[in-house]
PDB file of C-alpha atoms in Angstrom:
ATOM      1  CA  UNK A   1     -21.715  -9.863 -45.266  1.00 75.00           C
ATOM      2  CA  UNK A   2     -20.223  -7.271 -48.036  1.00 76.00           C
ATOM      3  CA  UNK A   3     -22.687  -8.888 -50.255  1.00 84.00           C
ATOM      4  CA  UNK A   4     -25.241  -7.550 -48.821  1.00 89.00           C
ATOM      5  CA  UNK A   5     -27.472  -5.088 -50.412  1.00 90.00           C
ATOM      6  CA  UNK A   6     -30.462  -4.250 -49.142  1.00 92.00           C
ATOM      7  CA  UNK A   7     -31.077  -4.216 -45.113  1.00 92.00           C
ATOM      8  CA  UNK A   8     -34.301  -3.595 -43.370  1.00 93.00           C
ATOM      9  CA  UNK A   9     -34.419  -2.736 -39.729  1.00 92.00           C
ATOM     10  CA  UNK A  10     -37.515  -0.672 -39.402  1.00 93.00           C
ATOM     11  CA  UNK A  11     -40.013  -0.400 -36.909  1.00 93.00           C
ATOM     12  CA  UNK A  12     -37.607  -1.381 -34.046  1.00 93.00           C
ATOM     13  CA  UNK A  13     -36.648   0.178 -30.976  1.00 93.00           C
ATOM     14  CA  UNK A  14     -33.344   1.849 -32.329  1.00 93.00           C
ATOM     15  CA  UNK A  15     -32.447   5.167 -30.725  1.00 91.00           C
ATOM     16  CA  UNK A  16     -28.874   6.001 -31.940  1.00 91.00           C
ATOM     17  CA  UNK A  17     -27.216   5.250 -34.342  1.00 90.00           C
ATOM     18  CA  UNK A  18     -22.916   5.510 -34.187  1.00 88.00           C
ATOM     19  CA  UNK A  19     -19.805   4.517 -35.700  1.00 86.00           C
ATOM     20  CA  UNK A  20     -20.504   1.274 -34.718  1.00 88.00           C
ATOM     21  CA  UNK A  21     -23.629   0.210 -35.477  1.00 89.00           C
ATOM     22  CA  UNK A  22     -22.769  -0.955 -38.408  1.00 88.00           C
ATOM     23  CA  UNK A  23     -19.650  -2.650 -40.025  1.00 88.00           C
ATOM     24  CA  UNK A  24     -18.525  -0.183 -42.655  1.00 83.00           C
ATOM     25  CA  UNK A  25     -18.281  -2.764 -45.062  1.00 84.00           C
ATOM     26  CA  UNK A  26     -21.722  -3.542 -45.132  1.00 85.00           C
ATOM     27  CA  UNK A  27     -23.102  -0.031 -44.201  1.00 84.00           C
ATOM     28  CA  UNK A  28     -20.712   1.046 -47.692  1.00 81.00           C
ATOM     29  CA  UNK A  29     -21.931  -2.095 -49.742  1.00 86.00           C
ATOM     30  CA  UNK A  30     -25.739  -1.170 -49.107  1.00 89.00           C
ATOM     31  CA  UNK A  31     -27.882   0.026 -51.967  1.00 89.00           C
ATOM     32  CA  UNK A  32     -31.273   0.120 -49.674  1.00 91.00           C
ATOM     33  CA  UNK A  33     -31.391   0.615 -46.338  1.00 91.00           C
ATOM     34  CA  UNK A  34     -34.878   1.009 -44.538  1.00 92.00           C
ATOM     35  CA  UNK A  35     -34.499   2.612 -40.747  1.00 92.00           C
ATOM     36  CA  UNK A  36     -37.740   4.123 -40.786  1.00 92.00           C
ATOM     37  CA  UNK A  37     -40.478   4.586 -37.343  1.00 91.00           C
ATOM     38  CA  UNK A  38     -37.632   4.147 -35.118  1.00 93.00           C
ATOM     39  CA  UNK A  39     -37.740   6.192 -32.174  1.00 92.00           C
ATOM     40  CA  UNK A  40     -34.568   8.018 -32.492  1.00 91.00           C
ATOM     41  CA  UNK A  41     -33.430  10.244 -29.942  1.00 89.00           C
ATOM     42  CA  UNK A  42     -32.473  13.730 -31.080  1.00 87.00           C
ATOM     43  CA  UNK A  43     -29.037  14.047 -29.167  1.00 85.00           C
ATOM     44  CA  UNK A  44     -25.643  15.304 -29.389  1.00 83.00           C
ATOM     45  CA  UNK A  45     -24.910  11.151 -29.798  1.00 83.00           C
ATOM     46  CA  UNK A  46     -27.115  11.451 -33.027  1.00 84.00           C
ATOM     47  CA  UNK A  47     -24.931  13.630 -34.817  1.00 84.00           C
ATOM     48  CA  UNK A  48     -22.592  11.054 -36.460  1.00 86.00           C
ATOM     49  CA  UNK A  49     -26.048   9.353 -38.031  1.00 88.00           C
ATOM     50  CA  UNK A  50     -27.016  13.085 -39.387  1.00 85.00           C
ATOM     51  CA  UNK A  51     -24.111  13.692 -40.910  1.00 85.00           C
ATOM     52  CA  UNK A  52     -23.736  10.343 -42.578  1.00 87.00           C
ATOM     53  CA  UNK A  53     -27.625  10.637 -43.728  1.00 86.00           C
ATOM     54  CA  UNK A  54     -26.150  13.865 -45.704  1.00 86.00           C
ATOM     55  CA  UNK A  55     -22.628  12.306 -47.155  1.00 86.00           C
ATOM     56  CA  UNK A  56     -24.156   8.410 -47.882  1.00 87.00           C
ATOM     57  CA  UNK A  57     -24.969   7.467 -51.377  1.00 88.00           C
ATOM     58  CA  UNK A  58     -27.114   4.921 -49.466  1.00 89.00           C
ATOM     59  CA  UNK A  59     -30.969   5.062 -50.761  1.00 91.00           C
ATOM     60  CA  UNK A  60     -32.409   5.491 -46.994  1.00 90.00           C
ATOM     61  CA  UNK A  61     -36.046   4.216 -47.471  1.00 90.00           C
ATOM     62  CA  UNK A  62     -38.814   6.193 -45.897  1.00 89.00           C
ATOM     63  CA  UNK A  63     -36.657   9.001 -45.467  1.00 88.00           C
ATOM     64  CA  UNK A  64     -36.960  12.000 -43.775  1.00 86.00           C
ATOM     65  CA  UNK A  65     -41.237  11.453 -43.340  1.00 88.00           C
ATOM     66  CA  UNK A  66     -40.611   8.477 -41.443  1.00 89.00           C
ATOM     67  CA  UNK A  67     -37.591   9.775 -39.437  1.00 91.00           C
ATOM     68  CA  UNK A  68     -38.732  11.014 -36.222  1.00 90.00           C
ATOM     69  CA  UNK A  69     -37.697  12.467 -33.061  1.00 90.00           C
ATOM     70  CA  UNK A  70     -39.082  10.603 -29.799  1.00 89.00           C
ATOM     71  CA  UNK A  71     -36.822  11.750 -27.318  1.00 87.00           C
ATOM     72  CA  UNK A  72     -36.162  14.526 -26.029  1.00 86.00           C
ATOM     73  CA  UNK A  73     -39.902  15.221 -24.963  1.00 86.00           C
ATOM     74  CA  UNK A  74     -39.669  18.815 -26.831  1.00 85.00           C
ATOM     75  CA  UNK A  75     -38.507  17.569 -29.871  1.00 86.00           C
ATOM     76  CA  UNK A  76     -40.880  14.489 -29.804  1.00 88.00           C
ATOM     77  CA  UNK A  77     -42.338  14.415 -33.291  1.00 88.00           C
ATOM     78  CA  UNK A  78     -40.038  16.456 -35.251  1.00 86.00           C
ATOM     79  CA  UNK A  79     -38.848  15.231 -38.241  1.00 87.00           C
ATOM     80  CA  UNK A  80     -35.250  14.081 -37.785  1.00 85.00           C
ATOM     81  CA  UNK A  81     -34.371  15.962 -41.232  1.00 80.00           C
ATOM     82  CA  UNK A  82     -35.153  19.358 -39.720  1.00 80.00           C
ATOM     83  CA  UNK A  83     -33.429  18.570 -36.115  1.00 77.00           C
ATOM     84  CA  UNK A  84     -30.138  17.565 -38.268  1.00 67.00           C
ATOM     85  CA  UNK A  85     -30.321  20.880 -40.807  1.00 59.00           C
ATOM     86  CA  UNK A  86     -30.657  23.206 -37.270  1.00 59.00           C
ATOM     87  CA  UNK A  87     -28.137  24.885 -34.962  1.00 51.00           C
ATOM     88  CA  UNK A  88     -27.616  21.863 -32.546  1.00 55.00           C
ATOM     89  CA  UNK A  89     -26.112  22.948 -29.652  1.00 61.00           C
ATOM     90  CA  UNK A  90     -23.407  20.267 -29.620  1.00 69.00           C
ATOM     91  CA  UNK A  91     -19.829  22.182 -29.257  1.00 61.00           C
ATOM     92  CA  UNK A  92     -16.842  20.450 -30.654  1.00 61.00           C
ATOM     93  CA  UNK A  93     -14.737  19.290 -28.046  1.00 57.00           C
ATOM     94  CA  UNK A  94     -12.306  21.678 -26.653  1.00 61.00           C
ATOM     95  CA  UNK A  95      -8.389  20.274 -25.955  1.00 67.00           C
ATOM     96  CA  UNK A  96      -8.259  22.196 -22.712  1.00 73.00           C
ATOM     97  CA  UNK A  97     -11.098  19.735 -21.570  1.00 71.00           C
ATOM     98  CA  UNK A  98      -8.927  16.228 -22.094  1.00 74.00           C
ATOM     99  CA  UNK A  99      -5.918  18.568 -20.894  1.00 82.00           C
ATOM    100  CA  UNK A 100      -7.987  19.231 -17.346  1.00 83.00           C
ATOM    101  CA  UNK A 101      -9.454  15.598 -17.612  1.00 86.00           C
ATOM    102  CA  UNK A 102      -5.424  14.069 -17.670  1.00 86.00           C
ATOM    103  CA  UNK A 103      -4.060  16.672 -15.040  1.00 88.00           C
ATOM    104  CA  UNK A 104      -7.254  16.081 -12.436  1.00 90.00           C
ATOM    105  CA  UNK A 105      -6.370  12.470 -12.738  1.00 91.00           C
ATOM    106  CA  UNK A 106      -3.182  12.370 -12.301  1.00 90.00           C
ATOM    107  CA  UNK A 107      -2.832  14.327  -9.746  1.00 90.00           C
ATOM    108  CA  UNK A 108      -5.388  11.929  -8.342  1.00 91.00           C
ATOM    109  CA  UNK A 109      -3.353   8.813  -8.380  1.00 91.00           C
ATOM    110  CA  UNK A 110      -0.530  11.230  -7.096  1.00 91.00           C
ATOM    111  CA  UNK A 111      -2.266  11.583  -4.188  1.00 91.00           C
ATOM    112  CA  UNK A 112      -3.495   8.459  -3.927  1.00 89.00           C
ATOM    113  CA  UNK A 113       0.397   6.936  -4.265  1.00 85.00           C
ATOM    114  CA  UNK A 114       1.490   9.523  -1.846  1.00 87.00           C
ATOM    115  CA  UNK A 115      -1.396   8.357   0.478  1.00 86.00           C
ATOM    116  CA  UNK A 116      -0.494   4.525   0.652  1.00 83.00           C
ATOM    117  CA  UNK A 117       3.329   5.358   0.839  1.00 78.00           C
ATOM    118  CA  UNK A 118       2.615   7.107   3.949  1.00 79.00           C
ATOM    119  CA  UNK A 119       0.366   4.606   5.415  1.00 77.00           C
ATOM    120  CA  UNK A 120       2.489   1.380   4.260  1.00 76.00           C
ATOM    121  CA  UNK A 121       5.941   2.941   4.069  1.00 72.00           C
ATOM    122  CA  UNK A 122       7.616   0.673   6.866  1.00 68.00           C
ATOM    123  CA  UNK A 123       6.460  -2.416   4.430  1.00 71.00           C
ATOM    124  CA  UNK A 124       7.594  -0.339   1.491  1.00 74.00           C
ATOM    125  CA  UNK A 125      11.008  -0.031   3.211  1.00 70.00           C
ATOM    126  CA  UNK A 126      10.546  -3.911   3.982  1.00 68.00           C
ATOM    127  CA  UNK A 127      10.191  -4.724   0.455  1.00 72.00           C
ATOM    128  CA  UNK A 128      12.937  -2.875  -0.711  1.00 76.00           C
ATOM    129  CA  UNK A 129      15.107  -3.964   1.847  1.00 66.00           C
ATOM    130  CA  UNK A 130      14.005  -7.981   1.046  1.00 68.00           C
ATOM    131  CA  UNK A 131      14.551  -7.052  -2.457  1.00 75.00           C
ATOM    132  CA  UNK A 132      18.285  -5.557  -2.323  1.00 71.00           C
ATOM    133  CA  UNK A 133      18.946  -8.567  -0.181  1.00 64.00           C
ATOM    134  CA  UNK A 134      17.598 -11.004  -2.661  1.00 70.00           C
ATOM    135  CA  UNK A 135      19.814  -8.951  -6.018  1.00 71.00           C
ATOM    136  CA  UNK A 136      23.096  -8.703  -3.253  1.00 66.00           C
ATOM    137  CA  UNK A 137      22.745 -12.462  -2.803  1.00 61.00           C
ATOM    138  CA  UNK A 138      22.613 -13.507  -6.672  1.00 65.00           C
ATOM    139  CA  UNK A 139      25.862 -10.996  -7.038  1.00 61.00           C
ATOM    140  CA  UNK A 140      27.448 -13.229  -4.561  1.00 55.00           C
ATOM    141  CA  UNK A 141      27.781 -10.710  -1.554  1.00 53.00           C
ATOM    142  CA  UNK A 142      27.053 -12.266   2.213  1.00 48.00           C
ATOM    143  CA  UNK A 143      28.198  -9.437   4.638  1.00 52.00           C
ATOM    144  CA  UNK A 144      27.027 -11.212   7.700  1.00 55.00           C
ATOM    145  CA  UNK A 145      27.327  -9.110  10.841  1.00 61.00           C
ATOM    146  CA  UNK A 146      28.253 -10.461  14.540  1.00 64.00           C
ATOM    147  CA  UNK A 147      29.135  -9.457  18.404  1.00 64.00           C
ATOM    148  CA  UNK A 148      32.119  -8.497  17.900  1.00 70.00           C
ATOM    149  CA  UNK A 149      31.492  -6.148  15.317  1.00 75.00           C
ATOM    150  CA  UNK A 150      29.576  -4.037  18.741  1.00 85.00           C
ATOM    151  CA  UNK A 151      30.443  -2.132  21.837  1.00 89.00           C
ATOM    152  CA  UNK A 152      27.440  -3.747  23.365  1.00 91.00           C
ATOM    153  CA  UNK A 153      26.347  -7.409  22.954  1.00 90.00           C
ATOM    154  CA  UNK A 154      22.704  -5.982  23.604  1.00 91.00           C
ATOM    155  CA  UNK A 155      20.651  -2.857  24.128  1.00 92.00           C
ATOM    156  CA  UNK A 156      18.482  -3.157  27.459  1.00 93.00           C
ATOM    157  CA  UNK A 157      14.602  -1.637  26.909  1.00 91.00           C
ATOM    158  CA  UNK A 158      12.292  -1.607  29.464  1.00 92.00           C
ATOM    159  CA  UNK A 159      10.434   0.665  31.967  1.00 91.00           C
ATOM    160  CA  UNK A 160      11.215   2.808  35.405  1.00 90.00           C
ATOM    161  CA  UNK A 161       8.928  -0.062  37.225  1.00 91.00           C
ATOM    162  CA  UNK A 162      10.434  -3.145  36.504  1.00 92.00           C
ATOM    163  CA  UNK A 163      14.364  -2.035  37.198  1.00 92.00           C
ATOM    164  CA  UNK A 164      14.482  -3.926  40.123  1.00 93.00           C
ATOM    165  CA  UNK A 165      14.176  -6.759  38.065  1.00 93.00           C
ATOM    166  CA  UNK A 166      16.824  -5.848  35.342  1.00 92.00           C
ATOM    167  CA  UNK A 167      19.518  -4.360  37.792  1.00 93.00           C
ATOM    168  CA  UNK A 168      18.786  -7.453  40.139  1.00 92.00           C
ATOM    169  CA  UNK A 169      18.175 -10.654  38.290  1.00 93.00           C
ATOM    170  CA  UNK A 170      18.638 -10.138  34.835  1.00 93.00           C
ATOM    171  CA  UNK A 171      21.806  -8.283  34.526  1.00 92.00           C
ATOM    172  CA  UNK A 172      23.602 -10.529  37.443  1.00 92.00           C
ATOM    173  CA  UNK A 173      22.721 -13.700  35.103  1.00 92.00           C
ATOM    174  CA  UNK A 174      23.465 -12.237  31.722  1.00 92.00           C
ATOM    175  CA  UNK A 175      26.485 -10.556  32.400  1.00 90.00           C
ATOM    176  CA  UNK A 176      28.109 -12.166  35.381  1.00 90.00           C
ATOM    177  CA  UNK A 177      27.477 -15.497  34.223  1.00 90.00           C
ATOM    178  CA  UNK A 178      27.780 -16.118  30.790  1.00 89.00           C
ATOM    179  CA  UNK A 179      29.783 -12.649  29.996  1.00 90.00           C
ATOM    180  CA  UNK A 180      27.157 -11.155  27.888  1.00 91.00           C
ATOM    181  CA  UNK A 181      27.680  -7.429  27.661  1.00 92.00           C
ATOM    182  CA  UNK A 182      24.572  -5.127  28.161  1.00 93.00           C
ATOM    183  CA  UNK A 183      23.683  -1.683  27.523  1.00 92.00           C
ATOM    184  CA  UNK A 184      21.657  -0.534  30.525  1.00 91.00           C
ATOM    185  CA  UNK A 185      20.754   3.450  30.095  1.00 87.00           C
ATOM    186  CA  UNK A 186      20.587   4.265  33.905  1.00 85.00           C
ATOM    187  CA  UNK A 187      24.362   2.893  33.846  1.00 87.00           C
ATOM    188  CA  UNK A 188      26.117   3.553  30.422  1.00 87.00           C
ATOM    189  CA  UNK A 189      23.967   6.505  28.980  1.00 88.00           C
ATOM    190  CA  UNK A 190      26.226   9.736  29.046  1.00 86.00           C
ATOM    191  CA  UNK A 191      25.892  12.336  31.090  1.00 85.00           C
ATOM    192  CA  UNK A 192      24.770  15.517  29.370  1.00 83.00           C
ATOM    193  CA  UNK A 193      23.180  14.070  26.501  1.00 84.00           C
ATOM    194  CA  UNK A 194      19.937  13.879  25.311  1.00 86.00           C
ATOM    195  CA  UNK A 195      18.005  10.909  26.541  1.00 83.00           C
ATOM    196  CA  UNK A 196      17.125  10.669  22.308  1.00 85.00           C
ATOM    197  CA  UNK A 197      20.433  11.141  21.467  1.00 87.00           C
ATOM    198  CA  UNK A 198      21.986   8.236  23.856  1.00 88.00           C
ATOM    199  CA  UNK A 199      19.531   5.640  22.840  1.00 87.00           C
ATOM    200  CA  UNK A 200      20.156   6.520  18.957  1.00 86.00           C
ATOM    201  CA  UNK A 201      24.140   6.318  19.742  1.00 89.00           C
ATOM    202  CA  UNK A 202      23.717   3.216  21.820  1.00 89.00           C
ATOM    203  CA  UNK A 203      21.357   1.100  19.817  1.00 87.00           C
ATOM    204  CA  UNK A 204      24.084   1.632  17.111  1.00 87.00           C
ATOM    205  CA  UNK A 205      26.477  -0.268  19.193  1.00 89.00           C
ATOM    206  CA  UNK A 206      24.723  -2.774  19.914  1.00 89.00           C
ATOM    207  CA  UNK A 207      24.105  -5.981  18.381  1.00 88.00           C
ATOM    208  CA  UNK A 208      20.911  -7.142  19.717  1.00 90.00           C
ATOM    209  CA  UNK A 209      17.796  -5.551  21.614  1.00 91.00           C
ATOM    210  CA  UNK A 210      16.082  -6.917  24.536  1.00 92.00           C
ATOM    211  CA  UNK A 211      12.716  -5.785  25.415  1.00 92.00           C
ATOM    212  CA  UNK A 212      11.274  -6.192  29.042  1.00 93.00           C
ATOM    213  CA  UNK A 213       7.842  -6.108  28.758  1.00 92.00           C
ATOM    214  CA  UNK A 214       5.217  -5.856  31.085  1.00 91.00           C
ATOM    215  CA  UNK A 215       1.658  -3.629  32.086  1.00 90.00           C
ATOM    216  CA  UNK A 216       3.663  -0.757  33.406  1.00 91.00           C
ATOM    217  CA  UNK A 217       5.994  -0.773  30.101  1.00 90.00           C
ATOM    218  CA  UNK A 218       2.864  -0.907  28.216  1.00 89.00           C
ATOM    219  CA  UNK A 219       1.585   2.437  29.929  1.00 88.00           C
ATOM    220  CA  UNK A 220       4.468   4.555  29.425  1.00 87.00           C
ATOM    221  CA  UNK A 221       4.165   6.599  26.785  1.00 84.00           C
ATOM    222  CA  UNK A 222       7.804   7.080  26.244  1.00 84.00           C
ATOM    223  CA  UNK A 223       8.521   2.939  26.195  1.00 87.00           C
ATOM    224  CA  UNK A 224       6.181   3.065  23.339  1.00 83.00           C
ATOM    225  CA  UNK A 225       8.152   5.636  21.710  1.00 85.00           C
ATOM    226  CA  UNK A 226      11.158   3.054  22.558  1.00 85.00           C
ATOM    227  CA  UNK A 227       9.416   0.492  20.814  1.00 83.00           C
ATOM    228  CA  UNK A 228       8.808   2.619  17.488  1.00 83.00           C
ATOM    229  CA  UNK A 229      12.513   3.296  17.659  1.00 82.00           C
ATOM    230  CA  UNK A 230      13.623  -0.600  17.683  1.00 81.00           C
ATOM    231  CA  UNK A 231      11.319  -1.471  15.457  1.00 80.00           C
ATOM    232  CA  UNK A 232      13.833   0.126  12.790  1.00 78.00           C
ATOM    233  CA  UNK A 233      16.405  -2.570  14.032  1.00 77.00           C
ATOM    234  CA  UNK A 234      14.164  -5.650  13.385  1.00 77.00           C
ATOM    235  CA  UNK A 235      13.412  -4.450   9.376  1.00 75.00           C
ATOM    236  CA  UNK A 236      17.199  -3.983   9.215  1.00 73.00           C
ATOM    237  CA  UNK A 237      18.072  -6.740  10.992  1.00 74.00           C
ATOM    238  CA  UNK A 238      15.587  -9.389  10.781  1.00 76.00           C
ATOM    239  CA  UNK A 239      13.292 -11.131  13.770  1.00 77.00           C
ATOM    240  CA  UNK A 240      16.674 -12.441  15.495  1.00 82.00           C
ATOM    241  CA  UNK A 241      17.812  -9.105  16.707  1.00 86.00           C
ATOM    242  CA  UNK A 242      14.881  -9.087  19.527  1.00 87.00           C
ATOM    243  CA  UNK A 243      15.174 -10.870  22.736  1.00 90.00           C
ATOM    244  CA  UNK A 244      11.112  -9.904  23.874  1.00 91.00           C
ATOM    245  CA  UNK A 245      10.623 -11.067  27.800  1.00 92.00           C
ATOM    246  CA  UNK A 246       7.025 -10.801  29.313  1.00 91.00           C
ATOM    247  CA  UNK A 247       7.929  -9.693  32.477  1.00 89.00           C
ATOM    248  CA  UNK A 248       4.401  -9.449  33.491  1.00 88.00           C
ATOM    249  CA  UNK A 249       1.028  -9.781  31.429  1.00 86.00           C
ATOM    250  CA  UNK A 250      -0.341  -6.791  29.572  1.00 88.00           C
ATOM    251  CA  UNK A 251      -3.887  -6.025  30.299  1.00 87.00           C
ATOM    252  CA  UNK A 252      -5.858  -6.128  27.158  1.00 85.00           C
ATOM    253  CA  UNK A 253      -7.015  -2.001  27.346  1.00 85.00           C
ATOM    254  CA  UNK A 254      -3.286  -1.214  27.675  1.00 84.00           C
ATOM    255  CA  UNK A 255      -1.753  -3.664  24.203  1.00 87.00           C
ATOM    256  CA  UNK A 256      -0.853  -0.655  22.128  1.00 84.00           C
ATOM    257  CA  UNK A 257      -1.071  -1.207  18.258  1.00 83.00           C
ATOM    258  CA  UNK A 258       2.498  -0.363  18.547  1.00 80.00           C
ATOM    259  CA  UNK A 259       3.054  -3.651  21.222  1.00 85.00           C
ATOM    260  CA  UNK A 260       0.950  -5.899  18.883  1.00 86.00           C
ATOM    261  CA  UNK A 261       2.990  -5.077  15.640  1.00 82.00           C
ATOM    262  CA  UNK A 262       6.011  -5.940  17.991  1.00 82.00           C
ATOM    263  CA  UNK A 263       5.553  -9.385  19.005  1.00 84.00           C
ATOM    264  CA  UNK A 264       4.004 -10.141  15.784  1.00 82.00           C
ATOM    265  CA  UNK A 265       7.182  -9.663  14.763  1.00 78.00           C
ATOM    266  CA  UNK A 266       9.435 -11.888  17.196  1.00 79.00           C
ATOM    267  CA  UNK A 267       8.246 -14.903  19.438  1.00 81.00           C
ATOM    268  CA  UNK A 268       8.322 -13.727  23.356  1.00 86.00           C
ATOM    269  CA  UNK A 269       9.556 -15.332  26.653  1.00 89.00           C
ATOM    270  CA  UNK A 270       7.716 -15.747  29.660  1.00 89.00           C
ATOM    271  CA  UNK A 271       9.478 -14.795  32.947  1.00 88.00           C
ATOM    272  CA  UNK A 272       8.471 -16.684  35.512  1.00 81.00           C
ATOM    273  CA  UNK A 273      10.306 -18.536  38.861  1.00 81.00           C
ATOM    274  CA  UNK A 274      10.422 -22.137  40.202  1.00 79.00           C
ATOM    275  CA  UNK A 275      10.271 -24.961  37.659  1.00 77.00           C
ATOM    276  CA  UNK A 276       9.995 -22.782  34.212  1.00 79.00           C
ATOM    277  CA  UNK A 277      12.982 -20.707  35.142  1.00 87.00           C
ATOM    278  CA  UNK A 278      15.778 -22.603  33.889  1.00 88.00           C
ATOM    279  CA  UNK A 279      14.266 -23.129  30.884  1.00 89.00           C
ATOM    280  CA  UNK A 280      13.675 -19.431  30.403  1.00 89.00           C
ATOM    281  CA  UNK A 281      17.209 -18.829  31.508  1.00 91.00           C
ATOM    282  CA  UNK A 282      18.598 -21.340  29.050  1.00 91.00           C
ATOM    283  CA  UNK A 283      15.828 -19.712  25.954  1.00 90.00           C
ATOM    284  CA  UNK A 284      17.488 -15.919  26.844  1.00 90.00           C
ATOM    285  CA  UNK A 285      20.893 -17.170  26.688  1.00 91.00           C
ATOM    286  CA  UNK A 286      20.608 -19.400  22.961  1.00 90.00           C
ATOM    287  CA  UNK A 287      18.471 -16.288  21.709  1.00 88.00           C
ATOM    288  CA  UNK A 288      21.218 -13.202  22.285  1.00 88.00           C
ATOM    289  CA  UNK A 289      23.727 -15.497  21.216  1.00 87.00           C
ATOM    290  CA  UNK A 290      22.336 -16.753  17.816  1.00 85.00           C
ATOM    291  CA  UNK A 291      23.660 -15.469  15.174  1.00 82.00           C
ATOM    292  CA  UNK A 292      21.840 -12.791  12.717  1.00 74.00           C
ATOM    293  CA  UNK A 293      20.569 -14.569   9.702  1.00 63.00           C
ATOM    294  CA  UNK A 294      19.645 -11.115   7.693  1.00 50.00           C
ATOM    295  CA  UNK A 295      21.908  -8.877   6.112  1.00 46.00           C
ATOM    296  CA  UNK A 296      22.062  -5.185   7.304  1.00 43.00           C
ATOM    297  CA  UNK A 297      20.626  -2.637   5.381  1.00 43.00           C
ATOM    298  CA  UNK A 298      23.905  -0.272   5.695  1.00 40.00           C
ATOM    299  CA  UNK A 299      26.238  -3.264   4.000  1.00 39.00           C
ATOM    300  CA  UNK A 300      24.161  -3.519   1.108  1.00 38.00           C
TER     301      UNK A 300
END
C-alpha cells in the first residue's frame, strides 16, 4: 500500500507505537497521518514513536493537543509532546548487560548438560558404544570375540547363602559334565588380594557372567555392588554375556533398582527340581555356550 497517503487511526485503543507498527513503506509514503485520543502509554517502549514524531516529515494531525498520556497513572493527562521533550529515565543499554545475559545462560545449559550426563551417562556410553559399532561395521571390521580368547569360560556371581548350591549342583553339572570352565571366587580368587581387585582381574578373563540370584543375594549390599560392576560387561558386551538364574524369588521390598535394571537387561532362568530341571539344565548349557553377537568396546 505505498500509495497510500493519508491514514486515519484515531480514537482507538493504541498504546505504543514501535518499529513495527507500521511498514516503513507506507509510514514513509504518508502525507497525513491522524493518531490522535489514543491512550498512549508514556514508557521507555514509547521512545521510538517520540523520536520519529521529531525526525518525520509526516503532517501528524491533531498533534501534540490531542496526544496524551493515559498510562502511567502520574503522567495520565500529560501531553505526550512534553513527556517526549523531558529527561526520560530510559538508559541506553549497557554491553555488560547482554555480556552477563550470554554468560548466566550458558553457564546454565552447562550445568544443565553436565546434569543429564551424570544422570544418563551409562546410556550415553550405550549410545556411543552402538554408534562406533554401527561406523566399525560400514568400514568392514567384525572383531568377534569367543571362549577361547578367556582363562575362564564364565565368572560365577552370587551370595555367601546360596554356595551350597553353586559348589554342589551347579558347578558338578557345568564343569564336570559338559567341561565348562568357571570362575568361582572362594576357589580361584588369589590369596592376598583385594576382594575388588580379584573380581576386576577375573571378570577380565572371563567370557561370560553368571548371576545366581535369589532374596539373600538381593540383601547383600556388596552383591549389589557386584551387580553394578557386571553391568559394565553387558554395555560392552551385549545381553548374551549374562547367564541370570533365579535361584529363589526376590521379595518385592528387597528388588533393588539396581536388580530391576539387570534383568531388564537379559531374560532369567528359573531353578527349580523334578520335571522343569532338565529343561533348565539344557537352557544354562545353550546360553554360556552361544556365541557373543556384539562387538567389544576395547576392539573398536
Amino acid at each position: 500500500m505505498i500509495s497510500l497517503r493519508k491514514l486515519y487511526l484515531s480514537n482507538n485503543f493504541i498504546r505504543i507505537i514501535n518499529s513495527t507498527s507500521f511498514p516503513l513503506d507506507v509510514l514513509n509514503s504518508l502525507e497525513d497521518l491522524d493518531l490522535s485520543v489514543n491512550p498512549y502509554a508514556c514508557t521507555c517502549d514509547q521512545l521510538w514513536f517520540t523520536k520519529w514524531i521529531k525526525a518525520t516529515q509526516v503532517k501528524l494531525i491533531g498533534y501534540p493537543l490531542h496526544y496524551r498520556c493515559r498510562q502511567p497513572s502520574e503522567l495520565d493527562n500529560v501531553v505526550l509532546q512534553k513527556y517526549a521533550e523531558s529527561q526520560m529515565q530510559c538508559p541506553p543499554w549497557n554491553p555488560l548487560y547482554s555480556m552477563a545475559i550470554v554468560l548466566s545462560c550458558t553457564g546454565l545449559l552447562l550445568v544443565t548438560f553436565i546434569t543429564i550426563g551424570l544422570k544418563c551417562q551409562t546410556n550415553i556410553k550405550n549410545y556411543i558404544y552402538l554408534w562406533r559399532v554401527k561406523y566399525n561395521r560400514k568400514k568392514g571390521y567384525f572383531p568377534i570375540t569367543n571362549a577361547d580368547d578367556f582363562e575362564y569360560h564364565a565368572f560365577v556371581v552370587y551370595c555367601d547363602a546360596d554356595r551350597n548350591w553353586v559348589h554342589r549342583t551347579f558347578l558338578p553339572k557345568i564343569e564336570q559334565d559338559e567341561g565348562i570352565k568357571l570362575c568361582i571366587h572362594h576357589r580361584d580368587f588369589e590369596v592376598g588380594e583385594s576382594i575388588t581387585a580379584n573380581i576386576n582381574k577375573y571378570l577380565e578373563k572371563s567370557w561370560k557372567v553368571v548371576v545366581v540370584l535369589s532374596n539373600e543375594f538381593a540383601k547383600s549390599e556388596w552383591c549389589q555392588w557386584e551387580v553394578d560392576v557386571v553391568q559394565e560387561r553387558r554395555r560392552r558386551f551385549g545381553k548374551d554375556v549374562f547367564l541370570l538364574i533365579m535361584l529363589k524369588t526376590i521379595d518385592s521390598k528387597h528388588m533393588t533398582n539396581q536388580l530391576r535394571a539387570l534383568l531388564d537387561s537379559a531374560p532369567s532362568l528359573r531353578y527349580q527340581t523334578g520335571v522343569g530341571e532338565d529343561l533348565f539344565w539344557a537352557a544354562a548349557i545353550e546360553t554360556l555356550r552361544k556365541p557373543l553377537e556384539q562387538v567389544t568396546t576395547a576392539l573398536l
